[in-house]
Every structure is written in structure tokens, then in C-alpha cells.
PDB file of C-alpha atoms and ligand atoms in Angstrom:
ATOM      1  CA  UNK W   1      -0.689 -40.344  17.992  1.00 84.00           C
ATOM      2  CA  UNK W   2       3.060 -40.703  18.592  1.00 83.00           C
ATOM      3  CA  UNK W   3       3.834 -42.316  21.939  1.00 92.00           C
ATOM      4  CA  UNK W   4       7.231 -42.211  23.628  1.00 95.00           C
ATOM      5  CA  UNK W   5       8.991 -45.563  23.087  1.00 95.00           C
ATOM      6  CA  UNK W   6      11.822 -47.230  24.932  1.00 95.00           C
ATOM      7  CA  UNK W   7      15.041 -46.103  23.151  1.00 95.00           C
ATOM      8  CA  UNK W   8      13.623 -42.706  22.079  1.00 95.00           C
ATOM      9  CA  UNK W   9      15.407 -39.455  22.846  1.00 96.00           C
ATOM     10  CA  UNK W  10      13.072 -37.090  24.677  1.00 97.00           C
ATOM     11  CA  UNK W  11      13.379 -33.504  25.763  1.00 97.00           C
ATOM     12  CA  UNK W  12      12.279 -32.652  29.320  1.00 97.00           C
ATOM     13  CA  UNK W  13      11.784 -28.935  29.958  1.00 97.00           C
ATOM     14  CA  UNK W  14      11.186 -27.002  33.166  1.00 96.00           C
ATOM     15  CA  UNK W  15       8.835 -24.005  33.324  1.00 94.00           C
ATOM     16  CA  UNK W  16      11.970 -21.809  33.153  1.00 93.00           C
ATOM     17  CA  UNK W  17      12.816 -23.615  29.893  1.00 94.00           C
ATOM     18  CA  UNK W  18      15.841 -25.458  31.225  1.00 95.00           C
ATOM     19  CA  UNK W  19      16.277 -28.480  28.985  1.00 95.00           C
ATOM     20  CA  UNK W  20      17.360 -32.073  29.609  1.00 96.00           C
ATOM     21  CA  UNK W  21      17.675 -34.554  26.732  1.00 96.00           C
ATOM     22  CA  UNK W  22      17.556 -38.219  27.763  1.00 95.00           C
ATOM     23  CA  UNK W  23      17.254 -41.609  26.090  1.00 95.00           C
ATOM     24  CA  UNK W  24      14.384 -43.620  27.556  1.00 97.00           C
ATOM     25  CA  UNK W  25      15.361 -46.962  29.056  1.00 95.00           C
ATOM     26  CA  UNK W  26      13.011 -49.103  31.105  1.00 96.00           C
ATOM     27  CA  UNK W  27      13.667 -48.613  34.840  1.00 95.00           C
ATOM     28  CA  UNK W  28      15.793 -45.506  34.175  1.00 96.00           C
ATOM     29  CA  UNK W  29      15.339 -42.091  35.759  1.00 96.00           C
ATOM     30  CA  UNK W  30      16.457 -38.476  35.518  1.00 96.00           C
ATOM     31  CA  UNK W  31      17.620 -36.750  38.706  1.00 95.00           C
ATOM     32  CA  UNK W  32      17.312 -32.969  38.560  1.00 93.00           C
ATOM     33  CA  UNK W  33      17.402 -30.049  41.002  1.00 91.00           C
ATOM     34  CA  UNK W  34      13.578 -30.117  40.774  1.00 93.00           C
ATOM     35  CA  UNK W  35      13.300 -33.799  41.699  1.00 95.00           C
ATOM     36  CA  UNK W  36      13.203 -37.181  40.015  1.00 96.00           C
ATOM     37  CA  UNK W  37      11.383 -38.345  36.850  1.00 97.00           C
ATOM     38  CA  UNK W  38      10.965 -42.087  36.251  1.00 96.00           C
ATOM     39  CA  UNK W  39      11.234 -43.134  32.588  1.00 97.00           C
ATOM     40  CA  UNK W  40       8.607 -45.846  33.113  1.00 96.00           C
ATOM     41  CA  UNK W  41       6.136 -42.967  33.640  1.00 94.00           C
ATOM     42  CA  UNK W  42       7.014 -41.662  30.131  1.00 96.00           C
ATOM     43  CA  UNK W  43       7.305 -44.852  28.039  1.00 97.00           C
ATOM     44  CA  UNK W  44       4.077 -45.612  26.149  1.00 96.00           C
ATOM     45  CA  UNK W  45       2.678 -42.150  26.933  1.00 96.00           C
ATOM     46  CA  UNK W  46       2.050 -39.296  24.463  1.00 95.00           C
ATOM     47  CA  UNK W  47       4.553 -36.494  23.903  1.00 95.00           C
ATOM     48  CA  UNK W  48       3.620 -32.836  24.371  1.00 94.00           C
ATOM     49  CA  UNK W  49       2.257 -33.464  27.860  1.00 94.00           C
ATOM     50  CA  UNK W  50       3.316 -32.414  31.339  1.00 95.00           C
ATOM     51  CA  UNK W  51       4.782 -34.674  34.034  1.00 95.00           C
ATOM     52  CA  UNK W  52       5.555 -33.933  37.673  1.00 95.00           C
ATOM     53  CA  UNK W  53       8.682 -34.869  39.591  1.00 96.00           C
ATOM     54  CA  UNK W  54       8.494 -36.565  42.996  1.00 93.00           C
ATOM     55  CA  UNK W  55       8.870 -33.041  44.459  1.00 95.00           C
ATOM     56  CA  UNK W  56       5.833 -31.798  42.502  1.00 95.00           C
ATOM     57  CA  UNK W  57       7.616 -29.691  39.857  1.00 96.00           C
ATOM     58  CA  UNK W  58       6.296 -29.653  36.284  1.00 96.00           C
ATOM     59  CA  UNK W  59       8.227 -30.698  33.177  1.00 97.00           C
ATOM     60  CA  UNK W  60       7.089 -30.759  29.535  1.00 97.00           C
ATOM     61  CA  UNK W  61       7.873 -33.943  27.570  1.00 97.00           C
ATOM     62  CA  UNK W  62       8.739 -33.276  23.919  1.00 97.00           C
ATOM     63  CA  UNK W  63      10.506 -34.783  20.929  1.00 96.00           C
ATOM     64  CA  UNK W  64      13.849 -32.912  20.618  1.00 97.00           C
ATOM     65  CA  UNK W  65      14.504 -31.071  17.360  1.00 97.00           C
ATOM     66  CA  UNK W  66      17.893 -31.079  15.662  1.00 96.00           C
ATOM     67  CA  UNK W  67      18.179 -27.489  16.948  1.00 97.00           C
ATOM     68  CA  UNK W  68      17.672 -28.752  20.529  1.00 97.00           C
ATOM     69  CA  UNK W  69      20.197 -31.558  20.014  1.00 97.00           C
ATOM     70  CA  UNK W  70      22.846 -29.136  18.710  1.00 96.00           C
ATOM     71  CA  UNK W  71      22.228 -26.624  21.512  1.00 94.00           C
ATOM     72  CA  UNK W  72      22.573 -29.363  24.135  1.00 94.00           C
ATOM     73  CA  UNK W  73      25.630 -31.019  22.570  1.00 95.00           C
ATOM     74  CA  UNK W  74      28.535 -31.962  24.819  1.00 94.00           C
ATOM     75  CA  UNK W  75      31.335 -29.750  23.566  1.00 95.00           C
ATOM     76  CA  UNK W  76      35.064 -29.249  23.869  1.00 93.00           C
ATOM     77  CA  UNK W  77      35.366 -26.796  20.997  1.00 91.00           C
ATOM     78  CA  UNK W  78      33.497 -23.789  19.695  1.00 94.00           C
ATOM     79  CA  UNK W  79      30.512 -25.181  17.759  1.00 97.00           C
ATOM     80  CA  UNK W  80      28.618 -23.772  14.802  1.00 98.00           C
ATOM     81  CA  UNK W  81      25.298 -22.097  15.558  1.00 97.00           C
ATOM     82  CA  UNK W  82      22.048 -23.459  14.100  1.00 97.00           C
ATOM     83  CA  UNK W  83      21.390 -20.171  12.230  1.00 97.00           C
ATOM     84  CA  UNK W  84      24.611 -20.607  10.228  1.00 98.00           C
ATOM     85  CA  UNK W  85      24.178 -24.364   9.797  1.00 98.00           C
ATOM     86  CA  UNK W  86      20.623 -24.089   8.481  1.00 98.00           C
ATOM     87  CA  UNK W  87      21.600 -21.513   5.884  1.00 98.00           C
ATOM     88  CA  UNK W  88      24.697 -23.314   4.627  1.00 98.00           C
ATOM     89  CA  UNK W  89      22.710 -26.517   4.036  1.00 98.00           C
ATOM     90  CA  UNK W  90      20.513 -24.626   1.568  1.00 98.00           C
ATOM     91  CA  UNK W  91      23.290 -22.492   0.118  1.00 98.00           C
ATOM     92  CA  UNK W  92      25.499 -25.520  -0.594  1.00 98.00           C
ATOM     93  CA  UNK W  93      22.552 -27.603  -1.807  1.00 98.00           C
ATOM     94  CA  UNK W  94      23.159 -30.369   0.727  1.00 98.00           C
ATOM     95  CA  UNK W  95      20.367 -32.935   0.882  1.00 98.00           C
ATOM     96  CA  UNK W  96      19.552 -36.651   0.707  1.00 98.00           C
ATOM     97  CA  UNK W  97      22.228 -38.428  -1.329  1.00 98.00           C
ATOM     98  CA  UNK W  98      24.854 -35.642  -1.124  1.00 98.00           C
ATOM     99  CA  UNK W  99      28.496 -36.572  -0.527  1.00 98.00           C
ATOM    100  CA  UNK W 100      30.031 -33.940   1.737  1.00 99.00           C
ATOM    101  CA  UNK W 101      33.495 -33.404   3.222  1.00 99.00           C
ATOM    102  CA  UNK W 102      34.013 -31.324   6.370  1.00 98.00           C
ATOM    103  CA  UNK W 103      36.980 -30.368   8.585  1.00 98.00           C
ATOM    104  CA  UNK W 104      37.471 -30.103  11.499  1.00 96.00           C
ATOM    105  CA  UNK W 105      34.745 -32.184  13.028  1.00 98.00           C
ATOM    106  CA  UNK W 106      35.161 -30.452  16.404  1.00 98.00           C
ATOM    107  CA  UNK W 107      32.363 -31.457  18.764  1.00 97.00           C
ATOM    108  CA  UNK W 108      30.254 -32.475  15.765  1.00 98.00           C
ATOM    109  CA  UNK W 109      27.494 -29.844  15.722  1.00 98.00           C
ATOM    110  CA  UNK W 110      27.729 -29.304  11.967  1.00 98.00           C
ATOM    111  CA  UNK W 111      28.392 -33.025  11.444  1.00 98.00           C
ATOM    112  CA  UNK W 112      25.052 -33.850  13.096  1.00 98.00           C
ATOM    113  CA  UNK W 113      23.152 -31.593  10.718  1.00 98.00           C
ATOM    114  CA  UNK W 114      25.108 -32.773   7.672  1.00 98.00           C
ATOM    115  CA  UNK W 115      24.428 -36.418   8.581  1.00 98.00           C
ATOM    116  CA  UNK W 116      20.702 -35.794   8.955  1.00 98.00           C
ATOM    117  CA  UNK W 117      20.591 -33.842   5.699  1.00 98.00           C
ATOM    118  CA  UNK W 118      22.409 -36.425   3.530  1.00 98.00           C
ATOM    119  CA  UNK W 119      20.649 -39.499   4.958  1.00 98.00           C
ATOM    120  CA  UNK W 120      19.563 -42.075   3.956  1.00 98.00           C
ATOM    121  CA  UNK W 121      21.673 -42.425   0.803  1.00 98.00           C
ATOM    122  CA  UNK W 122      24.452 -39.813   1.178  1.00 98.00           C
ATOM    123  CA  UNK W 123      27.678 -39.715   3.168  1.00 98.00           C
ATOM    124  CA  UNK W 124      29.628 -37.255   5.315  1.00 98.00           C
ATOM    125  CA  UNK W 125      33.439 -37.522   5.355  1.00 98.00           C
ATOM    126  CA  UNK W 126      34.546 -35.690   8.465  1.00 98.00           C
ATOM    127  CA  UNK W 127      38.216 -34.952   9.242  1.00 98.00           C
ATOM    128  CA  UNK W 128      39.610 -33.985  12.648  1.00 98.00           C
ATOM    129  CA  UNK W 129      43.236 -33.660  13.777  1.00 98.00           C
ATOM    130  CA  UNK W 130      42.768 -34.315  17.520  1.00 97.00           C
ATOM    131  CA  UNK W 131      42.001 -37.798  18.843  1.00 97.00           C
ATOM    132  CA  UNK W 132      40.219 -36.579  22.010  1.00 97.00           C
ATOM    133  CA  UNK W 133      37.965 -34.315  19.940  1.00 97.00           C
ATOM    134  CA  UNK W 134      37.142 -36.964  17.360  1.00 97.00           C
ATOM    135  CA  UNK W 135      36.146 -39.318  20.190  1.00 97.00           C
ATOM    136  CA  UNK W 136      33.719 -36.677  21.443  1.00 98.00           C
ATOM    137  CA  UNK W 137      32.254 -36.112  17.962  1.00 98.00           C
ATOM    138  CA  UNK W 138      31.779 -39.878  17.615  1.00 98.00           C
ATOM    139  CA  UNK W 139      29.983 -40.085  20.990  1.00 97.00           C
ATOM    140  CA  UNK W 140      27.742 -37.144  20.098  1.00 97.00           C
ATOM    141  CA  UNK W 141      26.788 -38.688  16.738  1.00 98.00           C
ATOM    142  CA  UNK W 142      26.238 -42.126  18.281  1.00 96.00           C
ATOM    143  CA  UNK W 143      24.036 -40.669  21.020  1.00 94.00           C
ATOM    144  CA  UNK W 144      21.581 -39.212  18.516  1.00 95.00           C
ATOM    145  CA  UNK W 145      21.741 -42.178  16.106  1.00 94.00           C
ATOM    146  CA  UNK W 146      23.454 -40.368  13.213  1.00 97.00           C
ATOM    147  CA  UNK W 147      26.905 -42.014  13.171  1.00 98.00           C
ATOM    148  CA  UNK W 148      25.765 -44.394  10.422  1.00 98.00           C
ATOM    149  CA  UNK W 149      26.064 -41.651   7.768  1.00 98.00           C
ATOM    150  CA  UNK W 150      29.457 -40.334   8.841  1.00 98.00           C
ATOM    151  CA  UNK W 151      33.022 -41.504   8.221  1.00 98.00           C
ATOM    152  CA  UNK W 152      35.203 -39.856  10.865  1.00 98.00           C
ATOM    153  CA  UNK W 153      38.892 -39.654   9.963  1.00 98.00           C
ATOM    154  CA  UNK W 154      41.557 -38.662  12.455  1.00 98.00           C
ATOM    155  CA  UNK W 155      43.893 -36.646  10.253  1.00 98.00           C
ATOM    156  CA  UNK W 156      45.450 -33.236   9.868  1.00 98.00           C
ATOM    157  CA  UNK W 157      44.037 -32.110   6.527  1.00 98.00           C
ATOM    158  CA  UNK W 158      47.488 -30.770   5.622  1.00 98.00           C
ATOM    159  CA  UNK W 159      47.789 -34.380   4.365  1.00 98.00           C
ATOM    160  CA  UNK W 160      44.788 -33.895   2.052  1.00 98.00           C
ATOM    161  CA  UNK W 161      41.400 -35.589   1.641  1.00 98.00           C
ATOM    162  CA  UNK W 162      40.791 -39.129   0.318  1.00 98.00           C
ATOM    163  CA  UNK W 163      37.580 -38.270  -1.543  1.00 98.00           C
ATOM    164  CA  UNK W 164      37.060 -36.981  -5.067  1.00 98.00           C
ATOM    165  CA  UNK W 165      34.038 -35.557  -6.864  1.00 98.00           C
ATOM    166  CA  UNK W 166      32.210 -34.624  -3.661  1.00 98.00           C
ATOM    167  CA  UNK W 167      29.214 -32.319  -3.922  1.00 98.00           C
ATOM    168  CA  UNK W 168      30.241 -29.939  -1.140  1.00 98.00           C
ATOM    169  CA  UNK W 169      33.145 -29.274   1.222  1.00 98.00           C
ATOM    170  CA  UNK W 170      33.066 -27.123   4.363  1.00 99.00           C
ATOM    171  CA  UNK W 171      36.029 -25.938   6.459  1.00 98.00           C
ATOM    172  CA  UNK W 172      35.626 -24.770  10.059  1.00 98.00           C
ATOM    173  CA  UNK W 173      39.247 -24.343  11.167  1.00 98.00           C
ATOM    174  CA  UNK W 174      41.702 -21.522  11.702  1.00 96.00           C
ATOM    175  CA  UNK W 175      43.521 -21.312   8.369  1.00 98.00           C
ATOM    176  CA  UNK W 176      41.309 -22.614   5.546  1.00 98.00           C
ATOM    177  CA  UNK W 177      43.491 -20.784   2.981  1.00 98.00           C
ATOM    178  CA  UNK W 178      46.231 -23.396   3.597  1.00 98.00           C
ATOM    179  CA  UNK W 179      43.954 -26.179   2.367  1.00 98.00           C
ATOM    180  CA  UNK W 180      42.383 -24.841  -0.828  1.00 98.00           C
ATOM    181  CA  UNK W 181      44.320 -27.014  -3.323  1.00 97.00           C
ATOM    182  CA  UNK W 182      43.219 -30.114  -1.360  1.00 98.00           C
ATOM    183  CA  UNK W 183      39.651 -28.809  -1.159  1.00 98.00           C
ATOM    184  CA  UNK W 184      39.552 -28.149  -4.894  1.00 96.00           C
ATOM    185  CA  UNK W 185      40.936 -31.630  -5.631  1.00 97.00           C
ATOM    186  CA  UNK W 186      38.143 -33.238  -3.575  1.00 98.00           C
ATOM    187  CA  UNK W 187      35.265 -31.261  -5.109  1.00 98.00           C
ATOM    188  CA  UNK W 188      33.365 -32.148  -8.275  1.00 97.00           C
ATOM    189  CA  UNK W 189      33.372 -29.492 -11.011  1.00 95.00           C
ATOM    190  CA  UNK W 190      30.809 -26.893  -9.974  1.00 96.00           C
ATOM    191  CA  UNK W 191      30.868 -28.267  -6.397  1.00 98.00           C
ATOM    192  CA  UNK W 192      30.269 -26.039  -3.387  1.00 98.00           C
ATOM    193  CA  UNK W 193      33.031 -24.762  -1.120  1.00 98.00           C
ATOM    194  CA  UNK W 194      32.167 -23.139   2.226  1.00 98.00           C
ATOM    195  CA  UNK W 195      34.027 -21.893   5.287  1.00 98.00           C
ATOM    196  CA  UNK W 196      33.320 -19.975   8.478  1.00 98.00           C
ATOM    197  CA  UNK W 197      35.752 -17.501  10.035  1.00 98.00           C
ATOM    198  CA  UNK W 198      35.345 -15.201  13.034  1.00 98.00           C
ATOM    199  CA  UNK W 199      37.442 -12.185  11.978  1.00 98.00           C
ATOM    200  CA  UNK W 200      37.619  -9.925   8.937  1.00 98.00           C
ATOM    201  CA  UNK W 201      41.398 -10.203   8.554  1.00 98.00           C
ATOM    202  CA  UNK W 202      40.995 -13.985   8.210  1.00 98.00           C
ATOM    203  CA  UNK W 203      38.251 -13.465   5.625  1.00 98.00           C
ATOM    204  CA  UNK W 204      40.552 -11.164   3.605  1.00 97.00           C
ATOM    205  CA  UNK W 205      43.282 -13.784   3.697  1.00 97.00           C
ATOM    206  CA  UNK W 206      40.874 -16.447   2.467  1.00 98.00           C
ATOM    207  CA  UNK W 207      39.553 -14.183  -0.307  1.00 96.00           C
ATOM    208  CA  UNK W 208      43.076 -13.600  -1.640  1.00 94.00           C
ATOM    209  CA  UNK W 209      43.774 -17.348  -1.605  1.00 96.00           C
ATOM    210  CA  UNK W 210      40.433 -18.326  -3.206  1.00 94.00           C
ATOM    211  CA  UNK W 211      41.216 -16.204  -6.252  1.00 84.00           C
ATOM    212  CA  UNK W 212      44.327 -18.232  -6.998  1.00 87.00           C
ATOM    213  CA  UNK W 213      42.772 -21.595  -6.195  1.00 92.00           C
ATOM    214  CA  UNK W 214      40.234 -22.085  -8.978  1.00 89.00           C
ATOM    215  CA  UNK W 215      37.302 -21.395  -6.658  1.00 94.00           C
ATOM    216  CA  UNK W 216      35.040 -18.674  -8.029  1.00 92.00           C
ATOM    217  CA  UNK W 217      31.615 -17.026  -7.624  1.00 93.00           C
ATOM    218  CA  UNK W 218      32.766 -16.002  -4.161  1.00 94.00           C
ATOM    219  CA  UNK W 219      30.330 -14.625  -1.576  1.00 96.00           C
ATOM    220  CA  UNK W 220      30.878 -13.413   2.002  1.00 98.00           C
ATOM    221  CA  UNK W 221      27.818 -13.335   4.241  1.00 98.00           C
ATOM    222  CA  UNK W 222      26.893 -12.898   7.876  1.00 98.00           C
ATOM    223  CA  UNK W 223      23.609 -13.845   9.518  1.00 98.00           C
ATOM    224  CA  UNK W 224      22.156 -11.938  12.457  1.00 97.00           C
ATOM    225  CA  UNK W 225      19.357 -13.611  14.397  1.00 97.00           C
ATOM    226  CA  UNK W 226      17.320 -11.417  16.734  1.00 97.00           C
ATOM    227  CA  UNK W 227      14.631 -12.898  18.973  1.00 97.00           C
ATOM    228  CA  UNK W 228      11.574 -11.018  20.174  1.00 97.00           C
ATOM    229  CA  UNK W 229       9.741 -11.346  23.460  1.00 95.00           C
ATOM    230  CA  UNK W 230       6.738 -13.462  22.495  1.00 94.00           C
ATOM    231  CA  UNK W 231       4.212 -11.338  24.431  1.00 95.00           C
ATOM    232  CA  UNK W 232       1.417  -9.961  22.208  1.00 97.00           C
ATOM    233  CA  UNK W 233       0.893  -6.770  24.226  1.00 96.00           C
ATOM    234  CA  UNK W 234       4.615  -5.943  24.541  1.00 96.00           C
ATOM    235  CA  UNK W 235       6.079  -7.428  21.388  1.00 97.00           C
ATOM    236  CA  UNK W 236       9.618  -6.110  21.000  1.00 97.00           C
ATOM    237  CA  UNK W 237      13.155  -7.439  20.490  1.00 97.00           C
ATOM    238  CA  UNK W 238      14.765  -9.330  23.382  1.00 96.00           C
ATOM    239  CA  UNK W 239      17.311  -7.290  25.369  1.00 95.00           C
ATOM    240  CA  UNK W 240      20.262  -9.465  24.420  1.00 95.00           C
ATOM    241  CA  UNK W 241      21.415 -11.217  21.303  1.00 95.00           C
ATOM    242  CA  UNK W 242      24.448 -13.074  20.012  1.00 95.00           C
ATOM    243  CA  UNK W 243      25.899 -10.251  17.937  1.00 94.00           C
ATOM    244  CA  UNK W 244      28.531 -12.257  16.083  1.00 96.00           C
ATOM    245  CA  UNK W 245      29.277 -15.887  15.345  1.00 97.00           C
ATOM    246  CA  UNK W 246      31.284 -15.790  12.122  1.00 98.00           C
ATOM    247  CA  UNK W 247      31.455 -14.798   8.473  1.00 98.00           C
ATOM    248  CA  UNK W 248      30.339 -17.431   6.001  1.00 98.00           C
ATOM    249  CA  UNK W 249      32.383 -17.627   2.826  1.00 98.00           C
ATOM    250  CA  UNK W 250      31.058 -19.546  -0.176  1.00 98.00           C
ATOM    251  CA  UNK W 251      32.573 -20.377  -3.579  1.00 97.00           C
ATOM    252  CA  UNK W 252      32.154 -22.860  -6.435  1.00 96.00           C
ATOM    253  CA  UNK W 253      34.784 -25.030  -8.081  1.00 95.00           C
ATOM    254  CA  UNK W 254      35.315 -23.712 -11.597  1.00 89.00           C
ATOM    255  CA  UNK W 255      37.164 -25.858 -14.071  1.00 78.00           C
ATOM    256  CA  UNK W 256      40.093 -23.527 -14.679  1.00 73.00           C
ATOM    257  CA  UNK W 257      41.753 -20.365 -13.428  1.00 70.00           C
ATOM    258  CA  UNK W 258      41.205 -18.843 -16.894  1.00 72.00           C
ATOM    259  CA  UNK W 259      37.476 -19.404 -16.529  1.00 73.00           C
ATOM    260  CA  UNK W 260      37.524 -17.594 -13.193  1.00 72.00           C
ATOM    261  CA  UNK W 261      39.352 -14.618 -14.660  1.00 69.00           C
ATOM    262  CA  UNK W 262      36.956 -14.519 -17.593  1.00 71.00           C
ATOM    263  CA  UNK W 263      33.936 -14.536 -15.331  1.00 73.00           C
ATOM    264  CA  UNK W 264      35.352 -11.800 -13.175  1.00 69.00           C
ATOM    265  CA  UNK W 265      36.152  -9.747 -16.310  1.00 53.00           C
ATOM    266  CA  UNK W 266      32.799 -10.395 -17.987  1.00 57.00           C
ATOM    267  CA  UNK W 267      30.691  -9.522 -14.999  1.00 56.00           C
ATOM    268  CA  UNK W 268      32.261  -6.264 -13.894  1.00 61.00           C
ATOM    269  CA  UNK W 269      35.179  -5.279 -16.138  1.00 63.00           C
ATOM    270  CA  UNK W 270      35.606  -1.813 -14.683  1.00 71.00           C
ATOM    271  CA  UNK W 271      35.333  -3.030 -11.081  1.00 69.00           C
ATOM    272  CA  UNK W 272      37.904  -5.743 -11.815  1.00 67.00           C
ATOM    273  CA  UNK W 273      40.281  -3.164 -13.312  1.00 74.00           C
ATOM    274  CA  UNK W 274      39.831  -0.967 -10.241  1.00 75.00           C
ATOM    275  CA  UNK W 275      40.515  -3.917  -7.907  1.00 69.00           C
ATOM    276  CA  UNK W 276      43.635  -4.874  -9.886  1.00 73.00           C
ATOM    277  CA  UNK W 277      44.913  -1.280  -9.739  1.00 76.00           C
ATOM    278  CA  UNK W 278      44.278  -1.118  -5.981  1.00 75.00           C
ATOM    279  CA  UNK W 279      46.000  -4.480  -5.466  1.00 70.00           C
ATOM    280  CA  UNK W 280      49.003  -3.268  -7.473  1.00 75.00           C
ATOM    281  CA  UNK W 281      49.132  -0.154  -5.255  1.00 78.00           C
ATOM    282  CA  UNK W 282      49.158  -2.151  -1.982  1.00 69.00           C
ATOM    283  CA  UNK W 283      51.456  -4.799  -3.421  1.00 64.00           C
ATOM    284  CA  UNK W 284      49.070  -7.756  -3.413  1.00 50.00           C
TER     285      UNK W 284
HETATM  286  C1  SAM A   1      35.810 -24.809  15.699  1.00 88.15           C
HETATM  287  S1  SAM A   1      36.119 -26.506  15.722  1.00 88.15           S
HETATM  288  C2  SAM A   1      34.930 -27.144  14.588  1.00 88.15           C
HETATM  289  C3  SAM A   1      33.540 -27.131  15.153  1.00 88.15           C
HETATM  290  C4  SAM A   1      32.534 -27.914  14.362  1.00 88.15           C
HETATM  291  N1  SAM A   1      32.338 -27.372  13.041  1.00 88.15           N
HETATM  292  C5  SAM A   1      31.200 -27.965  15.103  1.00 88.15           C
HETATM  293  O1  SAM A   1      30.220 -27.370  14.599  1.00 88.15           O
HETATM  294  O2  SAM A   1      31.128 -28.580  16.176  1.00 88.15           O
HETATM  295  C6  SAM A   1      37.610 -26.616  14.791  1.00 88.15           C
HETATM  296  C7  SAM A   1      38.216 -28.014  14.807  1.00 88.15           C
HETATM  297  O3  SAM A   1      39.136 -28.094  13.725  1.00 88.15           O
HETATM  298  C8  SAM A   1      40.187 -28.947  14.121  1.00 88.15           C
HETATM  299  N2  SAM A   1      41.322 -28.662  13.231  1.00 88.15           N
HETATM  300  C9  SAM A   1      42.087 -27.523  13.209  1.00 88.15           C
HETATM  301  N3  SAM A   1      43.015 -27.616  12.230  1.00 88.15           N
HETATM  302  C10 SAM A   1      42.847 -28.835  11.646  1.00 88.15           C
HETATM  303  C11 SAM A   1      43.511 -29.513  10.579  1.00 88.15           C
HETATM  304  N4  SAM A   1      44.532 -28.944   9.929  1.00 88.15           N
HETATM  305  N5  SAM A   1      43.070 -30.740  10.213  1.00 88.15           N
HETATM  306  C12 SAM A   1      42.021 -31.310  10.862  1.00 88.15           C
HETATM  307  N6  SAM A   1      41.356 -30.717  11.879  1.00 88.15           N
HETATM  308  C13 SAM A   1      41.759 -29.490  12.266  1.00 88.15           C
HETATM  309  C14 SAM A   1      40.423 -28.586  15.590  1.00 88.15           C
HETATM  310  O4  SAM A   1      41.066 -29.638  16.286  1.00 88.15           O
HETATM  311  C15 SAM A   1      38.999 -28.332  16.078  1.00 88.15           C
HETATM  312  O5  SAM A   1      38.452 -29.481  16.678  1.00 88.15           O
END
């Protein structure tokens, strides 16, 4: 049975599901509105059990999941949601040994998941323009023990990426279309490009740019996650949901622009003709 050890991160949860994530240090304690929990009462004890504060309130003691860690991240920027992160890891084939570039690091929510996915033999190259934000991402990664797999670079990616032949590259910043030549130069042939954007006009702008950038097999997707009330006798969707986080845009690095054109033509010649005619009409 797994026992809580000194140095472990543990999740403490009230009956109302309020969460606190703490690192256990001998002699340490957590002060909450429900009273105080001494870490010495947790170290060497099993997880999954209940403890009481000095005021008699109950807390569950659990191992935090990556989902919990991301939800509880200290943040100064908008962060990516676990539903989008989980999907992009599969879609972009990111796993142990992958070499991945991302920008901007922001508070590091995606970085955390990338680092866990590529470990123990892969590497994440994470770019961020702002020094205060990169310091926060570093602290967040350090806190959960994942910094080891990440190289954080303070740089505006208008100056390009240092890496070449990476397996995947993800952009979470306002104008990804400005950085496609640099993204293409960093990717290996066939490598995965991904981006997230909140609005449809931004997606259209990126789509136009992707076509001219040697990035093909383009897909635009959106994930909706709806929770249900977990009550057997009254099982129905929860009243509220997050209706929109962003559109995910995926593409692959093809070796040449000619190849992209050919693939567009071969797959749907009539549709391509129609698109070209429409573009000519609106002056694209
Ligand atoms: C929405 S946040 C990224 C959030 C991050 N993906 C996460 O899950 O926590 C966007 C970040 O991109 C950074 N950024 C914007 N333009 C940039 C650029 N040209 N080069 C590097 N970083 C940039 C911003 O400073 C900001 O921190």
C-alpha cells in the first residue's frame, strides 16, 4: 500500500470539494478556514483516508492527478484546459522520448502536461516573451517536480526557434500566423503543428497562412465537455458548463508546397476548384 512520504505532494479536499495541494514536510502544517492539519499526522499514513482538523472538520487525503495540479496552478495568464491538453497529446502523438516545442509558456499548464508526457527521455523546449511569466512557469514546474524535462527560453518567437527536427510544435499565443515559417523550420518532415485560438476570425487568418506555409492536412476542432450530476436517481447534465475554451487547429509539415497543392487537388478536386473560385471572388 502506498503511504504518504515526506516530500510528496498531496491533495487535501473538504466535503464541499475545495482542494488544497501541499508538499509534505516534517513539522509543517496547513492552515485553512476549517482549521489546521499537521503534516506529521499524514506522513507514513495511507492515502485515500480522512483526517480531521483541530476544529473537527473532515478532509480527504489523496494523491493529486495531473488534472488536479493543472486546475490548481498559480496563474497570471489564461491557461489551457485539461480537456484540450489531453486531446492534443494524442492528436500530436506526444509521448515518452518526444521532442516538443511550445510558445508561449504562459503559466505553464500545457508545459506541465508536455513534460510529464515526454519524460523520461524526451524534452520540451518552451518559449515565453515575458520574464515575469517565465518565472511563474518555472516555479510551477519546479513545484511539481517536472522542470527537469523542460528548457525554458525567454524570447519573443519573432526571433525564431533554436531547435530543428522536433516531433511536434504547439503555439498558444495571439498571432500564430506570424510564426509559421519559424514553426515549419523547427519541425521534422511529417511533424505535428498545433495551435489554439479563441475566435473564428483568428482561425480563418491562421487557415489562410497555413496554406502558404507548407503545413498541410489541416483540421479545426473544438471539444465540449459536459458534466453530469453523479446521482443515480437523478442523473442529468449539470446546470452549468464551460461553453467555449478555444478552437484547436492541427496540421502536418509536408515537404513542399507542391505536395500540399497536390494533396488538396487529389483528395477533393471539385471542392478545391470551388474554394479557389470563391477566394478569387472575395480577393483572397
Ligand atoms: C495564453 S498564454 C499561454 C498559456 C499556456 N499555454 C498555459 O497553458 O498555461 C500566452 C503566452 O504567450 C506569450 N507570448 C505572446 N506572444 C509571444 C511571442 N511572440 N513570443 C513568445 N511568447 C509570447 C504571452 O506572454 C503569454 O504568456
